[in-house]
């Protein structure tokens, strides 16, 4: 049985909820015969990627799909890249701020996601889910975890596919705010299930 590791984040920046965590909780345990493992990560530079890599070693998945919140975006975005930079004015949930810091000084400037993101995007479009490709996951914790994960997978020559998906705000996060886009959790769920279904097709290819 093939396996996918899914990660999501705890709330941050004064929010009470993180859409990635909400979606993680609603996802089933299997999709198209592929087992899903879920890991909730802290929004900290120090612990997030260590926990993600720990889950990778524990579950030994065939693919890793990392989820996070990108407030202000109006659809689900598939990240093409993870960059070798920690650079955000905002402090993480441990109070740490990092600016102009390379994540791994000897590593490349960026890694491409290895998930089948074209097929995943097409699958979401086919369900009329607002979604698009993104070339920047920012330089905060989401990018940090994504870069550390892809760095590990590229460096070890692992055949495990990996990549990051950003989710917009949930409706309850934008109450009282004007012109801030949001998406119902049921639509996010439908989008992620469609994207994962496309991924399972790739993973199951070659299986008898
Ligand atoms: N979004 C932030 C960190 C955690 C999350 O869900 C980001 O985009 O870096």
Short mmCIF file of C-alpha atoms and ligand atoms in Angstrom, two decimals:
data_model
loop_
_atom_site.label_atom_id
_atom_site.label_comp_id
_atom_site.label_asym_id
_atom_site.label_seq_id
_atom_site.Cartn_x
_atom_site.Cartn_y
_atom_site.Cartn_z
CA UNK A 1 0.00 0.00 0.00
CA UNK A 2 1.39 3.40 -1.01
CA UNK A 3 1.59 6.14 1.61
CA UNK A 4 1.33 9.94 1.61
CA UNK A 5 2.51 12.07 4.51
CA UNK A 6 0.45 15.25 4.93
CA UNK A 7 1.59 18.07 7.16
CA UNK A 8 -0.36 21.08 8.43
CA UNK A 9 0.39 23.92 10.85
CA UNK A 10 -0.89 25.18 14.17
CA UNK A 11 -2.40 28.72 14.14
CA UNK A 12 -0.03 31.70 14.12
CA UNK A 13 -0.08 35.49 13.90
CA UNK A 14 -2.90 35.86 16.42
CA UNK A 15 -5.29 33.56 14.52
CA UNK A 16 -7.36 30.95 16.36
CA UNK A 17 -7.32 28.46 13.52
CA UNK A 18 -5.10 27.45 10.62
CA UNK A 19 -6.92 26.22 7.49
CA UNK A 20 -4.20 23.62 6.92
CA UNK A 21 -4.94 22.06 10.28
CA UNK A 22 -8.70 22.18 9.64
CA UNK A 23 -8.29 20.41 6.29
CA UNK A 24 -5.90 17.86 7.76
CA UNK A 25 -8.49 16.87 10.37
CA UNK A 26 -11.21 16.39 7.74
CA UNK A 27 -9.16 14.31 5.30
CA UNK A 28 -9.93 10.57 5.25
CA UNK A 29 -7.35 7.93 6.18
CA UNK A 30 -7.12 6.56 2.65
CA UNK A 31 -7.65 7.94 -0.87
CA UNK A 32 -7.80 5.55 -3.85
CA UNK A 33 -6.15 2.84 -1.79
CA UNK A 34 -3.30 5.11 -0.64
CA UNK A 35 -2.83 5.54 3.09
CA UNK A 36 -2.66 9.09 4.48
CA UNK A 37 -0.55 9.97 7.51
CA UNK A 38 -1.04 13.36 9.12
CA UNK A 39 1.36 15.47 11.15
CA UNK A 40 0.63 18.85 12.79
CA UNK A 41 3.66 21.12 12.88
CA UNK A 42 4.53 24.08 15.12
CA UNK A 43 5.06 27.46 13.45
CA UNK A 44 8.69 27.74 14.58
CA UNK A 45 11.98 27.75 12.68
CA UNK A 46 13.61 25.50 15.25
CA UNK A 47 11.08 22.68 15.50
CA UNK A 48 8.92 22.64 12.37
CA UNK A 49 11.27 20.95 9.95
CA UNK A 50 12.73 18.60 12.56
CA UNK A 51 9.24 17.29 13.28
CA UNK A 52 8.42 17.04 9.56
CA UNK A 53 11.62 15.06 8.88
CA UNK A 54 10.92 12.90 11.89
CA UNK A 55 7.49 12.06 10.47
CA UNK A 56 9.13 11.31 7.12
CA UNK A 57 11.41 8.75 8.75
CA UNK A 58 8.64 7.31 10.91
CA UNK A 59 6.03 6.80 8.17
CA UNK A 60 8.37 6.22 5.19
CA UNK A 61 5.85 7.66 2.71
CA UNK A 62 5.98 7.66 -1.10
CA UNK A 63 5.06 11.36 -1.20
CA UNK A 64 4.98 14.33 1.18
CA UNK A 65 2.33 17.03 0.75
CA UNK A 66 2.85 19.99 3.05
CA UNK A 67 -0.09 22.35 3.69
CA UNK A 68 -0.10 25.85 5.14
CA UNK A 69 -2.04 29.11 5.27
CA UNK A 70 -1.39 31.98 2.88
CA UNK A 71 -3.77 34.68 4.12
CA UNK A 72 -4.81 37.11 1.41
CA UNK A 73 -4.62 34.65 -1.49
CA UNK A 74 -7.94 33.94 -3.18
CA UNK A 75 -7.45 30.30 -4.10
CA UNK A 76 -5.47 27.16 -3.37
CA UNK A 77 -1.90 27.62 -4.60
CA UNK A 78 0.57 24.93 -5.57
CA UNK A 79 4.11 26.05 -4.83
CA UNK A 80 6.62 25.36 -7.60
CA UNK A 81 9.68 26.25 -5.51
CA UNK A 82 11.18 26.34 -2.06
CA UNK A 83 13.96 28.92 -1.62
CA UNK A 84 17.11 28.79 0.50
CA UNK A 85 16.17 31.79 2.63
CA UNK A 86 14.60 32.61 5.99
CA UNK A 87 13.48 36.22 5.74
CA UNK A 88 10.34 37.52 7.44
CA UNK A 89 9.54 40.48 9.63
CA UNK A 90 7.04 38.40 11.56
CA UNK A 91 8.27 36.43 14.56
CA UNK A 92 7.47 32.72 14.70
CA UNK A 93 5.38 31.20 17.51
CA UNK A 94 8.53 30.97 19.67
CA UNK A 95 9.24 34.68 19.22
CA UNK A 96 12.16 34.11 16.81
CA UNK A 97 12.72 36.39 13.83
CA UNK A 98 15.08 35.56 10.96
CA UNK A 99 16.18 37.98 8.25
CA UNK A 100 18.60 37.46 5.35
CA UNK A 101 19.50 33.99 6.60
CA UNK A 102 20.41 31.14 4.27
CA UNK A 103 18.81 27.89 5.42
CA UNK A 104 21.74 25.77 4.20
CA UNK A 105 24.75 27.86 3.07
CA UNK A 106 26.05 25.06 0.82
CA UNK A 107 22.71 24.18 -0.77
CA UNK A 108 21.28 25.52 -4.05
CA UNK A 109 19.27 28.75 -4.05
CA UNK A 110 16.05 26.82 -4.59
CA UNK A 111 14.53 23.40 -5.18
CA UNK A 112 11.64 22.58 -7.49
CA UNK A 113 8.69 20.69 -6.01
CA UNK A 114 8.68 17.10 -7.25
CA UNK A 115 4.95 16.49 -6.85
CA UNK A 116 2.98 16.17 -10.13
CA UNK A 117 1.72 19.74 -9.67
CA UNK A 118 0.39 20.16 -13.24
CA UNK A 119 -1.85 17.12 -12.86
CA UNK A 120 -2.85 18.19 -9.35
CA UNK A 121 -3.80 21.68 -10.56
CA UNK A 122 -5.75 20.26 -13.48
CA UNK A 123 -7.65 17.94 -11.12
CA UNK A 124 -8.67 20.91 -8.95
CA UNK A 125 -9.65 22.97 -12.01
CA UNK A 126 -11.82 20.09 -13.18
CA UNK A 127 -13.76 20.41 -9.88
CA UNK A 128 -14.04 24.21 -10.36
CA UNK A 129 -11.90 24.91 -7.30
CA UNK A 130 -10.25 28.38 -7.37
CA UNK A 131 -6.56 27.47 -7.66
CA UNK A 132 -3.31 28.41 -9.37
CA UNK A 133 0.43 27.83 -9.49
CA UNK A 134 2.65 29.98 -7.29
CA UNK A 135 6.34 30.66 -7.66
CA UNK A 136 6.86 31.91 -4.12
CA UNK A 137 5.87 30.38 -0.80
CA UNK A 138 7.41 33.44 0.88
CA UNK A 139 10.43 33.11 3.17
CA UNK A 140 8.74 32.28 6.49
CA UNK A 141 7.98 28.90 8.11
CA UNK A 142 6.08 27.30 5.21
CA UNK A 143 8.99 27.89 2.85
CA UNK A 144 11.41 26.85 5.59
CA UNK A 145 9.77 23.43 6.08
CA UNK A 146 9.34 22.99 2.34
CA UNK A 147 13.01 23.80 1.69
CA UNK A 148 14.27 21.52 4.47
CA UNK A 149 12.10 18.65 3.23
CA UNK A 150 13.09 19.04 -0.43
CA UNK A 151 16.75 19.53 0.56
CA UNK A 152 16.63 16.24 2.43
CA UNK A 153 14.86 14.40 -0.39
CA UNK A 154 17.17 15.76 -3.12
CA UNK A 155 20.33 15.24 -1.08
CA UNK A 156 19.51 11.66 -0.13
CA UNK A 157 18.39 10.81 -3.67
CA UNK A 158 15.06 9.67 -2.28
CA UNK A 159 12.35 8.82 -4.77
CA UNK A 160 9.77 10.33 -2.40
CA UNK A 161 7.81 13.12 -4.12
CA UNK A 162 7.41 16.38 -2.21
CA UNK A 163 5.86 19.82 -2.40
CA UNK A 164 3.87 22.53 -0.68
CA UNK A 165 0.27 23.74 -1.05
CA UNK A 166 -0.97 27.04 0.40
CA UNK A 167 -4.59 27.55 1.47
CA UNK A 168 -6.46 30.86 1.78
CA UNK A 169 -8.11 32.15 4.94
CA UNK A 170 -11.28 30.45 6.23
CA UNK A 171 -14.44 32.63 6.37
CA UNK A 172 -14.23 32.93 10.19
CA UNK A 173 -10.73 34.45 9.85
CA UNK A 174 -11.90 37.38 7.74
CA UNK A 175 -15.02 38.34 9.70
CA UNK A 176 -15.10 42.11 10.06
CA UNK A 177 -12.28 42.57 7.51
CA UNK A 178 -12.99 44.15 4.16
CA UNK A 179 -11.90 42.78 0.80
CA UNK A 180 -9.91 39.87 2.21
CA UNK A 181 -10.57 36.69 0.23
CA UNK A 182 -11.48 33.42 1.91
CA UNK A 183 -12.70 29.92 1.10
CA UNK A 184 -15.10 27.51 2.81
CA UNK A 185 -13.34 24.54 4.40
CA UNK A 186 -15.55 22.15 2.39
CA UNK A 187 -14.21 23.66 -0.86
CA UNK A 188 -10.62 23.45 0.37
CA UNK A 189 -11.21 19.83 1.32
CA UNK A 190 -12.70 19.05 -2.08
CA UNK A 191 -9.69 20.70 -3.76
CA UNK A 192 -7.11 18.85 -1.70
CA UNK A 193 -8.89 15.52 -2.21
CA UNK A 194 -8.91 16.15 -5.97
CA UNK A 195 -5.20 17.04 -5.93
CA UNK A 196 -4.36 13.99 -3.82
CA UNK A 197 -6.41 11.76 -6.10
CA UNK A 198 -4.27 12.96 -9.03
CA UNK A 199 -1.17 12.22 -6.95
CA UNK A 200 -2.38 8.70 -6.11
CA UNK A 201 -2.70 8.02 -9.85
CA UNK A 202 1.01 8.72 -10.24
CA UNK A 203 1.93 6.71 -7.14
CA UNK A 204 -0.23 3.74 -8.13
CA UNK A 205 1.13 3.68 -11.69
CA UNK A 206 3.10 0.52 -12.18
CA UNK A 207 1.37 -1.29 -9.33
CA UNK A 208 -0.38 -4.50 -10.26
N1 LIG B 1 1.65 29.78 6.98
C1 LIG B 1 2.89 30.47 7.24
C2 LIG B 1 3.53 29.67 8.36
C3 LIG B 1 2.54 28.68 8.81
C4 LIG B 1 1.42 28.77 7.88
O1 LIG B 1 0.40 28.06 7.90
C5 LIG B 1 3.75 30.65 6.00
O2 LIG B 1 3.20 30.78 4.89
O3 LIG B 1 4.98 30.65 6.10
#
